[in-house]
PDB file of C-alpha atoms and ligand atoms in Angstrom:
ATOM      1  CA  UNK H 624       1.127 -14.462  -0.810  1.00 92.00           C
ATOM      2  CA  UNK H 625       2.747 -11.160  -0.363  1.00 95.00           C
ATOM      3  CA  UNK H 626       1.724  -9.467   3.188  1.00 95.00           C
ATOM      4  CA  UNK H 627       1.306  -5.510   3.735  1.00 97.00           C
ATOM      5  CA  UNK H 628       0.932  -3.985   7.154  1.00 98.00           C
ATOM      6  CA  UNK H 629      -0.328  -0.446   6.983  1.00 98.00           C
ATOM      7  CA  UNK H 630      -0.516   2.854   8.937  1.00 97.00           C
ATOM      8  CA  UNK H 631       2.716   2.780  10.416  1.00 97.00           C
ATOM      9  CA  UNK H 632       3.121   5.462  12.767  1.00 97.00           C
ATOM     10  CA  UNK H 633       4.453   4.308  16.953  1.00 96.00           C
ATOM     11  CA  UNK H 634       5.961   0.648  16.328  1.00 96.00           C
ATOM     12  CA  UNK H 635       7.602   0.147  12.818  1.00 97.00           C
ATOM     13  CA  UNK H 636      10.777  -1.371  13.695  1.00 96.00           C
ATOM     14  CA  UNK H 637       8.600  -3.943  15.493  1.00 97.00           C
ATOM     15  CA  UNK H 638       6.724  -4.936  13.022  1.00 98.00           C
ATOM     16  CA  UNK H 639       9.421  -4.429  10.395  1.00 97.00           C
ATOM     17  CA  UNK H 640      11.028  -7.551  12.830  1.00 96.00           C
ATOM     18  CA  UNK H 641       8.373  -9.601  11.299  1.00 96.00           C
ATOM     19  CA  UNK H 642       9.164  -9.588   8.060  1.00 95.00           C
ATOM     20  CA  UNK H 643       6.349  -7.959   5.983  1.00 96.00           C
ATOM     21  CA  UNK H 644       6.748  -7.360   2.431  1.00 96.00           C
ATOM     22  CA  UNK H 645       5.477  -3.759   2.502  1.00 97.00           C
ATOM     23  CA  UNK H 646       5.250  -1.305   5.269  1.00 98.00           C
ATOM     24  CA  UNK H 647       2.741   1.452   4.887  1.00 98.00           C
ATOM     25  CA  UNK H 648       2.801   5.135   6.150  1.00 98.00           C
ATOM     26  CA  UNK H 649       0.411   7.606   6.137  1.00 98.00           C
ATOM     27  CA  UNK H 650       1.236  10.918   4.799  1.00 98.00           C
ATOM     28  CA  UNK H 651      -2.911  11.718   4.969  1.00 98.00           C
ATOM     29  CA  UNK H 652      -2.691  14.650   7.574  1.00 97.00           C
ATOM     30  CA  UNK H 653      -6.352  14.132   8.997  1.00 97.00           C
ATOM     31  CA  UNK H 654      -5.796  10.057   9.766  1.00 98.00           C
ATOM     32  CA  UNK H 655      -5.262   9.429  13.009  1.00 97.00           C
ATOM     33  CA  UNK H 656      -2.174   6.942  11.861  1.00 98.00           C
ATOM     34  CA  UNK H 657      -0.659  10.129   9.762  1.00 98.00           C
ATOM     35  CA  UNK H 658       2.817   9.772   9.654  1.00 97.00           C
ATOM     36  CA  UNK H 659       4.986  12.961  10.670  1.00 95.00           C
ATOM     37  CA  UNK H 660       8.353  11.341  11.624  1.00 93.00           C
ATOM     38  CA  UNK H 661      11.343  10.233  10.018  1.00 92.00           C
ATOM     39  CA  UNK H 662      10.802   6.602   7.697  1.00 94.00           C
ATOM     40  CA  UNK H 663      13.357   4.526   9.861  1.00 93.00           C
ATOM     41  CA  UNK H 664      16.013   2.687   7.893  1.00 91.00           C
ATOM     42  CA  UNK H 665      14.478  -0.996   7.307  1.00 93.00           C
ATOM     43  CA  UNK H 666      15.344  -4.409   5.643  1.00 94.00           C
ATOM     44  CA  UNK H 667      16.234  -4.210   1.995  1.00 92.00           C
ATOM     45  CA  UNK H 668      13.318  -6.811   1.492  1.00 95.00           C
ATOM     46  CA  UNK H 669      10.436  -4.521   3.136  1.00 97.00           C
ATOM     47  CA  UNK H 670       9.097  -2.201   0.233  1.00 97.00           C
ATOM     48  CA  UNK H 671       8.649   1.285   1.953  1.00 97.00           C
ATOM     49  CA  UNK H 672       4.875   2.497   0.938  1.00 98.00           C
ATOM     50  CA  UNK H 673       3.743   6.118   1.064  1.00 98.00           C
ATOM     51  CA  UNK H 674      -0.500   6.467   1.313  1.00 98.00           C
ATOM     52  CA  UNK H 675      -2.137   9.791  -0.299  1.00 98.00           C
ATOM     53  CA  UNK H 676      -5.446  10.672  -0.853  1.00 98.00           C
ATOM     54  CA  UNK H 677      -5.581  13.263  -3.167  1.00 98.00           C
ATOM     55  CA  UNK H 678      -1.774  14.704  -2.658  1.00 98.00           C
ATOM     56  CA  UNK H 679      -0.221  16.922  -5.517  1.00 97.00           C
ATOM     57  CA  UNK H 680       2.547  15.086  -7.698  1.00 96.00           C
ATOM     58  CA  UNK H 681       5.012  17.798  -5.991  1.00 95.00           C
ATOM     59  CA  UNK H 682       4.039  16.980  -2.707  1.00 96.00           C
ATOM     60  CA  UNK H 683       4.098  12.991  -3.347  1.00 96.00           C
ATOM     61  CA  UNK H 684       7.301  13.035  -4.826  1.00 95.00           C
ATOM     62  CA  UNK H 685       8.589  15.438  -2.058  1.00 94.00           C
ATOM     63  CA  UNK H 686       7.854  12.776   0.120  1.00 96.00           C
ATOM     64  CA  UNK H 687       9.417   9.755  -2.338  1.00 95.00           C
ATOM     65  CA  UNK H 688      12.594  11.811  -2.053  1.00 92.00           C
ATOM     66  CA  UNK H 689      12.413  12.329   1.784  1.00 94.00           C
ATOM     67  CA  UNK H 690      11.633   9.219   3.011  1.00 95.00           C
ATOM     68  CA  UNK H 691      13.152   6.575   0.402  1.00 93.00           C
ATOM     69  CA  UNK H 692       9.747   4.918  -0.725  1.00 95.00           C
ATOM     70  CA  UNK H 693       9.545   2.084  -2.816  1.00 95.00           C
ATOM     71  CA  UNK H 694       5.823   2.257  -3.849  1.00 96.00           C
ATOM     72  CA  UNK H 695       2.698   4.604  -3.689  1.00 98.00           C
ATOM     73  CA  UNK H 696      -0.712   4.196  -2.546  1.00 98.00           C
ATOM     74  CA  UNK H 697      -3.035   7.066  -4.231  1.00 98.00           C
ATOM     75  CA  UNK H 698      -6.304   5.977  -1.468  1.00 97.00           C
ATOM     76  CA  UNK H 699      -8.570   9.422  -3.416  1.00 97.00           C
ATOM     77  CA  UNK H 700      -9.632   9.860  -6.830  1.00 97.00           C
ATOM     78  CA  UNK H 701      -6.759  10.230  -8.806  1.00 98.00           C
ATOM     79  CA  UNK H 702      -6.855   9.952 -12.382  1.00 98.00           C
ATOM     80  CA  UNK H 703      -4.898   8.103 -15.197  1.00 98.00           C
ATOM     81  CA  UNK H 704      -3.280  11.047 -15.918  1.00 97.00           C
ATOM     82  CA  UNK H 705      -2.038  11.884 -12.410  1.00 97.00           C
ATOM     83  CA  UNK H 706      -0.759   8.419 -12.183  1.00 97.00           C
ATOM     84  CA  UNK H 707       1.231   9.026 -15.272  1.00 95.00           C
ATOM     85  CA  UNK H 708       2.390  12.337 -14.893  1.00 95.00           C
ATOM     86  CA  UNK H 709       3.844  10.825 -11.620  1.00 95.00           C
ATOM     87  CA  UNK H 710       5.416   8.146 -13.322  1.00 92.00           C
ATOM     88  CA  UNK H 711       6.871  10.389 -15.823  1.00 90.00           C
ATOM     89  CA  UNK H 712       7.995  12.557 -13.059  1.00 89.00           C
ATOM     90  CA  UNK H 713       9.753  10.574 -10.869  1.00 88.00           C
ATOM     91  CA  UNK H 714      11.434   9.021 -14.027  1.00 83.00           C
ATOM     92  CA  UNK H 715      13.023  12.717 -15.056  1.00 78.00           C
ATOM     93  CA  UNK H 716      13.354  13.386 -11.153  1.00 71.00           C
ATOM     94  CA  UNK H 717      15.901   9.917 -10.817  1.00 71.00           C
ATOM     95  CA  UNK H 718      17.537  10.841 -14.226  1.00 68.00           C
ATOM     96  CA  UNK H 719      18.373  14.525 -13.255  1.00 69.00           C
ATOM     97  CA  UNK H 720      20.015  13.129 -10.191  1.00 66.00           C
ATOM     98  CA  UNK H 721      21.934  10.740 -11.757  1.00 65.00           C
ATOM     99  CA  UNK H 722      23.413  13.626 -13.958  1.00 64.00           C
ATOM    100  CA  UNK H 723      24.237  14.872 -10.753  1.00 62.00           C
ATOM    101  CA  UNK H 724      26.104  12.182  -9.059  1.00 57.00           C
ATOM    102  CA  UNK H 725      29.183  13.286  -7.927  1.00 54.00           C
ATOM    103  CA  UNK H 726      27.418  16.160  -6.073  1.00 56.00           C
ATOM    104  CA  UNK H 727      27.867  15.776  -2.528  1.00 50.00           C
ATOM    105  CA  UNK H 728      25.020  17.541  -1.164  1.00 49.00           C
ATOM    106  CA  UNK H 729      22.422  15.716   1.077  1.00 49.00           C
ATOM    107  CA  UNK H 730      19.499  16.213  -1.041  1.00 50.00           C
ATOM    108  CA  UNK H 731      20.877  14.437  -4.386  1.00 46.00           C
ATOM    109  CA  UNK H 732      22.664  11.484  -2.858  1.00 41.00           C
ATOM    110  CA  UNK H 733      20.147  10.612  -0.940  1.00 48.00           C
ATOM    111  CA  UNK H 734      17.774  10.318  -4.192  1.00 47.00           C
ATOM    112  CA  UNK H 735      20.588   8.571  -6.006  1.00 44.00           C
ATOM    113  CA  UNK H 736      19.134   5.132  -4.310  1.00 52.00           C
ATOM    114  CA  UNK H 737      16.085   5.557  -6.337  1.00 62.00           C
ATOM    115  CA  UNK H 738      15.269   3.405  -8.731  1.00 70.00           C
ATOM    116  CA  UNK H 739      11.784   2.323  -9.117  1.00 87.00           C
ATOM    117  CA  UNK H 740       8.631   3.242  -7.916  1.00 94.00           C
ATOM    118  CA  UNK H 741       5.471   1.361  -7.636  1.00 96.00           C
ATOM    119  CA  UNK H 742       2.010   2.955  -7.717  1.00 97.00           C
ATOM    120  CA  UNK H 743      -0.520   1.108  -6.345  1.00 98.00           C
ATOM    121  CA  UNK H 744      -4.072   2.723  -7.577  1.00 98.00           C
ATOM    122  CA  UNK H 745      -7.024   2.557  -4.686  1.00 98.00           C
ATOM    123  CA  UNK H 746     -10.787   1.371  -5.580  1.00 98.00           C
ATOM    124  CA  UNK H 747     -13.164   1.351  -2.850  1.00 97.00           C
ATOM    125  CA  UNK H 748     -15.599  -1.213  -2.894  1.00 96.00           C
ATOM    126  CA  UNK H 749     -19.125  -1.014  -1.582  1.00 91.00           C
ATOM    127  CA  UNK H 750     -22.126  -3.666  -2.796  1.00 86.00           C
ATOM    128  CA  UNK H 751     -20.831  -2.986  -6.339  1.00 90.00           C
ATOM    129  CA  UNK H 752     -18.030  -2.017  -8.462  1.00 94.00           C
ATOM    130  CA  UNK H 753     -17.906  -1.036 -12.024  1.00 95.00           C
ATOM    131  CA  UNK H 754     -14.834  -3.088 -13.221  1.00 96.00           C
ATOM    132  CA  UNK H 755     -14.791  -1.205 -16.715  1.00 97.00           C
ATOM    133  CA  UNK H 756     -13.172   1.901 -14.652  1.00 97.00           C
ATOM    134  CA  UNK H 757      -9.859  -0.264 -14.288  1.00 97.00           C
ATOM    135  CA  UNK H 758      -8.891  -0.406 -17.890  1.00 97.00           C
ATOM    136  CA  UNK H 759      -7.871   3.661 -18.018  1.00 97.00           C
ATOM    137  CA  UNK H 760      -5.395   2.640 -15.231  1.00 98.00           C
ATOM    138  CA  UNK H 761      -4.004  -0.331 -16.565  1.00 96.00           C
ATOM    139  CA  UNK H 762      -0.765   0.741 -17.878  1.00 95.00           C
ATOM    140  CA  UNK H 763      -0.359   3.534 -15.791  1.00 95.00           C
ATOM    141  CA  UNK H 764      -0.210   2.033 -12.216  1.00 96.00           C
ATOM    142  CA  UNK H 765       1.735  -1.699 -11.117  1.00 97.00           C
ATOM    143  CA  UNK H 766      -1.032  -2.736  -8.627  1.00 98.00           C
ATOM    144  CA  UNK H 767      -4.501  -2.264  -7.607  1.00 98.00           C
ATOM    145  CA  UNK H 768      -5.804  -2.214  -4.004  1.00 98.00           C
ATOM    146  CA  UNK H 769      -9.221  -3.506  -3.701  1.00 98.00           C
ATOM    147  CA  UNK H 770     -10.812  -1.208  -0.229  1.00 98.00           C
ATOM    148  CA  UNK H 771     -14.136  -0.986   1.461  1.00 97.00           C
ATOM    149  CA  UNK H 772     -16.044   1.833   1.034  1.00 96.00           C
ATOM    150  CA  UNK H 773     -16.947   4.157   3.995  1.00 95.00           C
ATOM    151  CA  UNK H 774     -16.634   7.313   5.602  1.00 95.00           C
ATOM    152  CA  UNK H 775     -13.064   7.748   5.147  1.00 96.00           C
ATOM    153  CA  UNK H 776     -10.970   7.649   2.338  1.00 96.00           C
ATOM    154  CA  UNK H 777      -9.237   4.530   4.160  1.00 95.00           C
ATOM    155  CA  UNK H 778      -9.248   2.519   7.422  1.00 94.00           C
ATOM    156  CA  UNK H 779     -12.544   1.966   7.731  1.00 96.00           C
ATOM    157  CA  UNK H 780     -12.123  -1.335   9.788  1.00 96.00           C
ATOM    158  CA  UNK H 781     -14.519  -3.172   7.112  1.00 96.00           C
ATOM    159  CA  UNK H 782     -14.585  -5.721   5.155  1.00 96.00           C
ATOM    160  CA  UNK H 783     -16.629  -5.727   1.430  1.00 96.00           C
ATOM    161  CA  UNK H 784     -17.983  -9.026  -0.170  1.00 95.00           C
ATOM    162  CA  UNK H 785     -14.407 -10.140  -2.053  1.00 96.00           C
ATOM    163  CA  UNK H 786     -17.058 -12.785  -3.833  1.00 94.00           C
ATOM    164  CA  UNK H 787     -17.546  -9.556  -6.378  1.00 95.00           C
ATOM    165  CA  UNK H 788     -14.168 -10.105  -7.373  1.00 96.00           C
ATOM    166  CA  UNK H 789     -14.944 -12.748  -9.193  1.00 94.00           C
ATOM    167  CA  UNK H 790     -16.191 -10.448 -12.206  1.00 91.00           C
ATOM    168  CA  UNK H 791     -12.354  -9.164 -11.793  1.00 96.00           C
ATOM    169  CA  UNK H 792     -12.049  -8.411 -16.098  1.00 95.00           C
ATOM    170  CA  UNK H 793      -8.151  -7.978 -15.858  1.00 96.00           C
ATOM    171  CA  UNK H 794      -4.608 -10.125 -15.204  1.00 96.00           C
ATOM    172  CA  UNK H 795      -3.047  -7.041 -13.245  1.00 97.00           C
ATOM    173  CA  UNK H 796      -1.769  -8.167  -9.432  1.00 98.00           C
ATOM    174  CA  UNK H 797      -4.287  -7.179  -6.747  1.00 98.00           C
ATOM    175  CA  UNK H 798      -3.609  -6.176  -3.281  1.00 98.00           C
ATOM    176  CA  UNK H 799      -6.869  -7.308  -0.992  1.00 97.00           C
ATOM    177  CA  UNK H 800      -7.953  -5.147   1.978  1.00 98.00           C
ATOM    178  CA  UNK H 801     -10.184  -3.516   3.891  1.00 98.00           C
ATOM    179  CA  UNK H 802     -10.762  -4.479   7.227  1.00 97.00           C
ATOM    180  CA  UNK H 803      -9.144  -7.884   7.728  1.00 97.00           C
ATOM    181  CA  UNK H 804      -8.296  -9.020  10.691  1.00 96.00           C
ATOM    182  CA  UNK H 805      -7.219 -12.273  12.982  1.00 95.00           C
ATOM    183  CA  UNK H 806     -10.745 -13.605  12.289  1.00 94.00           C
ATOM    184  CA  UNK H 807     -10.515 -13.269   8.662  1.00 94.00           C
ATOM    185  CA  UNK H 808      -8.457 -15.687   8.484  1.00 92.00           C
ATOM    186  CA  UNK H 809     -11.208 -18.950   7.624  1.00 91.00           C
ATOM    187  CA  UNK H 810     -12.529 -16.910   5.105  1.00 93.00           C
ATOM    188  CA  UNK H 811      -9.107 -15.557   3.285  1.00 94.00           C
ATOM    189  CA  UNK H 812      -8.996 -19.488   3.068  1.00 91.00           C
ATOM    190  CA  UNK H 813     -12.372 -19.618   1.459  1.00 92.00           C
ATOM    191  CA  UNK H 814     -11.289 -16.887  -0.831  1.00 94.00           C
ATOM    192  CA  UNK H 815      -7.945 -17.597  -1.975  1.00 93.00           C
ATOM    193  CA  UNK H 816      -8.939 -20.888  -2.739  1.00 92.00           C
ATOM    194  CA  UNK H 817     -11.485 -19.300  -5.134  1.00 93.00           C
ATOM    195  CA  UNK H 818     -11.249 -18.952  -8.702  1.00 92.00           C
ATOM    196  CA  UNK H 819     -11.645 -15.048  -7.952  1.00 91.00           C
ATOM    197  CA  UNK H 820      -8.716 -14.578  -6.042  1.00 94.00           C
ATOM    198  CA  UNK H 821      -5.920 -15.725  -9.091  1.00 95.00           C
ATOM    199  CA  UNK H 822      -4.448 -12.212  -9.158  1.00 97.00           C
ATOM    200  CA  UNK H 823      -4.733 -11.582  -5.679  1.00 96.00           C
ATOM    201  CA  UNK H 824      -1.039 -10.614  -4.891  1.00 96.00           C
ATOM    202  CA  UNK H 825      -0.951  -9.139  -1.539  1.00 96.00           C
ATOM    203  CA  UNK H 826      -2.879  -9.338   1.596  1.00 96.00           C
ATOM    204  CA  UNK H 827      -2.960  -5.903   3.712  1.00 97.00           C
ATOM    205  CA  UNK H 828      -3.726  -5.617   6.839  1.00 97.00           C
ATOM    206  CA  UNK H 829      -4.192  -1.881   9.097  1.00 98.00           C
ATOM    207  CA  UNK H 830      -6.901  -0.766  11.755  1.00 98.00           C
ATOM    208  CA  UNK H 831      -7.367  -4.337  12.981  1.00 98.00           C
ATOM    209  CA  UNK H 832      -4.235  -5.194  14.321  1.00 98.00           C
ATOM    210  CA  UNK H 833      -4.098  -2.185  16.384  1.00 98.00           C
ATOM    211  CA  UNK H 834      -4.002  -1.396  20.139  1.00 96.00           C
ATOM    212  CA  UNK H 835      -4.710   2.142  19.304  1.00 97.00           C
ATOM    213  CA  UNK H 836      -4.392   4.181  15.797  1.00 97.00           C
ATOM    214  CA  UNK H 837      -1.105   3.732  14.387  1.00 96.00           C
ATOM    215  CA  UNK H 838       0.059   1.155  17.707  1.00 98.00           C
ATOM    216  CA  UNK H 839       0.318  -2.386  16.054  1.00 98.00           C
ATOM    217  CA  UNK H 840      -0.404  -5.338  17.842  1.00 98.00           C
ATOM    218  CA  UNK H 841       2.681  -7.684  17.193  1.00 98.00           C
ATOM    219  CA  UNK H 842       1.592 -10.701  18.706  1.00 97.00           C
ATOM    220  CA  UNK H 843      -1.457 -10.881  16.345  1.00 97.00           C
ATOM    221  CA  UNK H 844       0.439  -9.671  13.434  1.00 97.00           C
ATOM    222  CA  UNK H 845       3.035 -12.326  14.400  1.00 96.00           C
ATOM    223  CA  UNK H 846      -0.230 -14.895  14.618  1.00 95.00           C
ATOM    224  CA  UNK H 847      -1.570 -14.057  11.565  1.00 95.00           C
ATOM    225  CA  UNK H 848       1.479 -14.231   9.577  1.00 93.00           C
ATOM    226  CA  UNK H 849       2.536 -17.698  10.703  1.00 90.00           C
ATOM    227  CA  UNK H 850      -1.430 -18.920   9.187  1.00 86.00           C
ATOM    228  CA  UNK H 851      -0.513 -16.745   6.235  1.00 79.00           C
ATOM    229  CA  UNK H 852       2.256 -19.038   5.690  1.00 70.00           C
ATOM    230  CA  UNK H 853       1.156 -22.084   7.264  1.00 66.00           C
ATOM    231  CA  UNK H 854      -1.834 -22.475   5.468  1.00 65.00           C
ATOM    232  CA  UNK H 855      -0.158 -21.329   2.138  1.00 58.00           C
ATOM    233  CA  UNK H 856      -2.392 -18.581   1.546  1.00 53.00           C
TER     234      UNK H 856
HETATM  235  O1  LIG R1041      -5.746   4.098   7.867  1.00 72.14           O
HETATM  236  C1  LIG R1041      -5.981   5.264   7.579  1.00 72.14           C
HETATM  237  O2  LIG R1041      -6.148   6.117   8.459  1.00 72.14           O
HETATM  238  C2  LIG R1041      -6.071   5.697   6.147  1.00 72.14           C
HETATM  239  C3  LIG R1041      -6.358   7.021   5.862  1.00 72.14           C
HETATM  240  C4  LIG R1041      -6.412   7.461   4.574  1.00 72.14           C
HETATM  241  C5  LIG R1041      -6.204   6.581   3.521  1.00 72.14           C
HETATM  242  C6  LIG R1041      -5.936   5.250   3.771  1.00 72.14           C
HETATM  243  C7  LIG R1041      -5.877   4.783   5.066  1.00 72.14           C
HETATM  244  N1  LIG R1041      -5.649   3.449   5.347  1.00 72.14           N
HETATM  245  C8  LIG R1041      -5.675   2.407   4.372  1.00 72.14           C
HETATM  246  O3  LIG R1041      -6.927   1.780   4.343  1.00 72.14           O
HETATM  247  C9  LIG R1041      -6.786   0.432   3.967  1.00 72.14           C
HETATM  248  C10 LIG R1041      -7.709  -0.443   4.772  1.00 72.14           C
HETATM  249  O4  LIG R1041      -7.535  -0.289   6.140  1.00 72.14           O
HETATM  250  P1  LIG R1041      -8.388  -1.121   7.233  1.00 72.14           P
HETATM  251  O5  LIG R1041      -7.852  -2.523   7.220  1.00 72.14           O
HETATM  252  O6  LIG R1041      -9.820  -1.093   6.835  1.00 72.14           O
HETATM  253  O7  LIG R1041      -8.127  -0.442   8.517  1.00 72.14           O
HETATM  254  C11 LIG R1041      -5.309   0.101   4.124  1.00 72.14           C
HETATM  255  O8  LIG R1041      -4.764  -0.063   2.826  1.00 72.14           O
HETATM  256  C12 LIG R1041      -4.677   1.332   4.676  1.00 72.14           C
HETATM  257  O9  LIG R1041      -3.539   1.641   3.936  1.00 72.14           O
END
């Protein structure tokens, strides 16, 4: 099981110590974890993620370019066709500076590392969920990311009822979230040893390892990565 820690914002190179697979930053300015510094370099093998809610392409790929990432999280409502316009973007965006190699400037060798990009499409999840809305996505984005509903696009601190996922109509790799903590732990168990969790891909983990907004707490991360692995889950 694949393990995301999100909201990145005081401690990364700590936690990046640990050995997650993907590190999340928040480029949502009203978050309290919104990330306005520079990505630091990391491990090859931790996947740089950028979170949006509702960003232009321009401004997502902007930030792509800036900062290195691997994979995006779209956390608003973003369509099928903003997905794959941003696909289809960043495809022409690596091409055109690959054309360019050779060109010293800044700007174009530092996109020459590009050479994927992951999207990772959002659906928050409150007593119900309309699975049907997943098929417009499904060759448009590499992941979903299963949320919990509330009064913010993301970070809510809450967990849903992951039994629901059980109805889960399609084979694409899930990442689970939304509120999970050190004490979710007995019930990840549970869950991942359920018939609903086969495409479960990722575990990801944010406002409840946290001192403070965008402080992680690497003791418990550190704890809850050795069950993660300990208990196989
Ligand atoms: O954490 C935020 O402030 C945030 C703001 C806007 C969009 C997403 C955000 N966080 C994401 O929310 C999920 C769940 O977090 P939590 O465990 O409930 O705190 C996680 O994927 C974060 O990336």
């Amino acid at each position: 099981m694949k393990l995301k820690v999100c909201g990145m914002k005081y401690n990364p190179e700590e936690v990046a110590k640990l050995q997650p697979d993907y590190l999340g930053f928040i480029f949502w300015e009203p978050s309290t974890r919104y990330f306005d510094g520079r990505v630091p370099e990391l491990p090859k093998s931790i996947k740089k993620v950028g979170v949006f809610v509702d960003a232009s392409v321009e401004e997502v790929l902007e930030k792509v370019k800036e900062h290195q990432l691997d994979a995006v999280q779209l956390h608003g409502k973003e369509s099928p066709a903003f997905c794959m316009e941003l696909k289809n973007n960043f495809l022409s965006f690596r091409a055109d500076s690959r054309k360019k190699k050779g060109d010293e400037t800044k700007e174009v060798s530092t996109a020459l590392n590009l050479t994927s990009l992951e999207i990772i499409k959002v659906f928050s999840i409150k007593d119900e969920f309309d699975f049907s809305i997943l098929k417009a996505y499904e060759t448009v984005c590499d992941y979903f990311l299963f949320d919990t509903k509330g009064k913010l696009p993301g970070g809510n601190g809450y967990t849903f009822d992951w039994s629901i996922l059980k109805d889960y109509p399609s084979s694409k790799p899930y990442f689970l979230s939304g509120g999970i903590g050190l004490d979710s732990t007995e019930k990840l168990e549970d869950f991942l040893a359920s018939p609903a969790s086969q495409y479960c891909y990722a575990i990801d983990v944010n406002s409840r390892f946290e001192t403070e907004p965008g402080l992680k707490n690497i003791e418990a991360l550190k704890k809850f990565k050795e069950l993660l692995i300990e208990d196989q889950l």
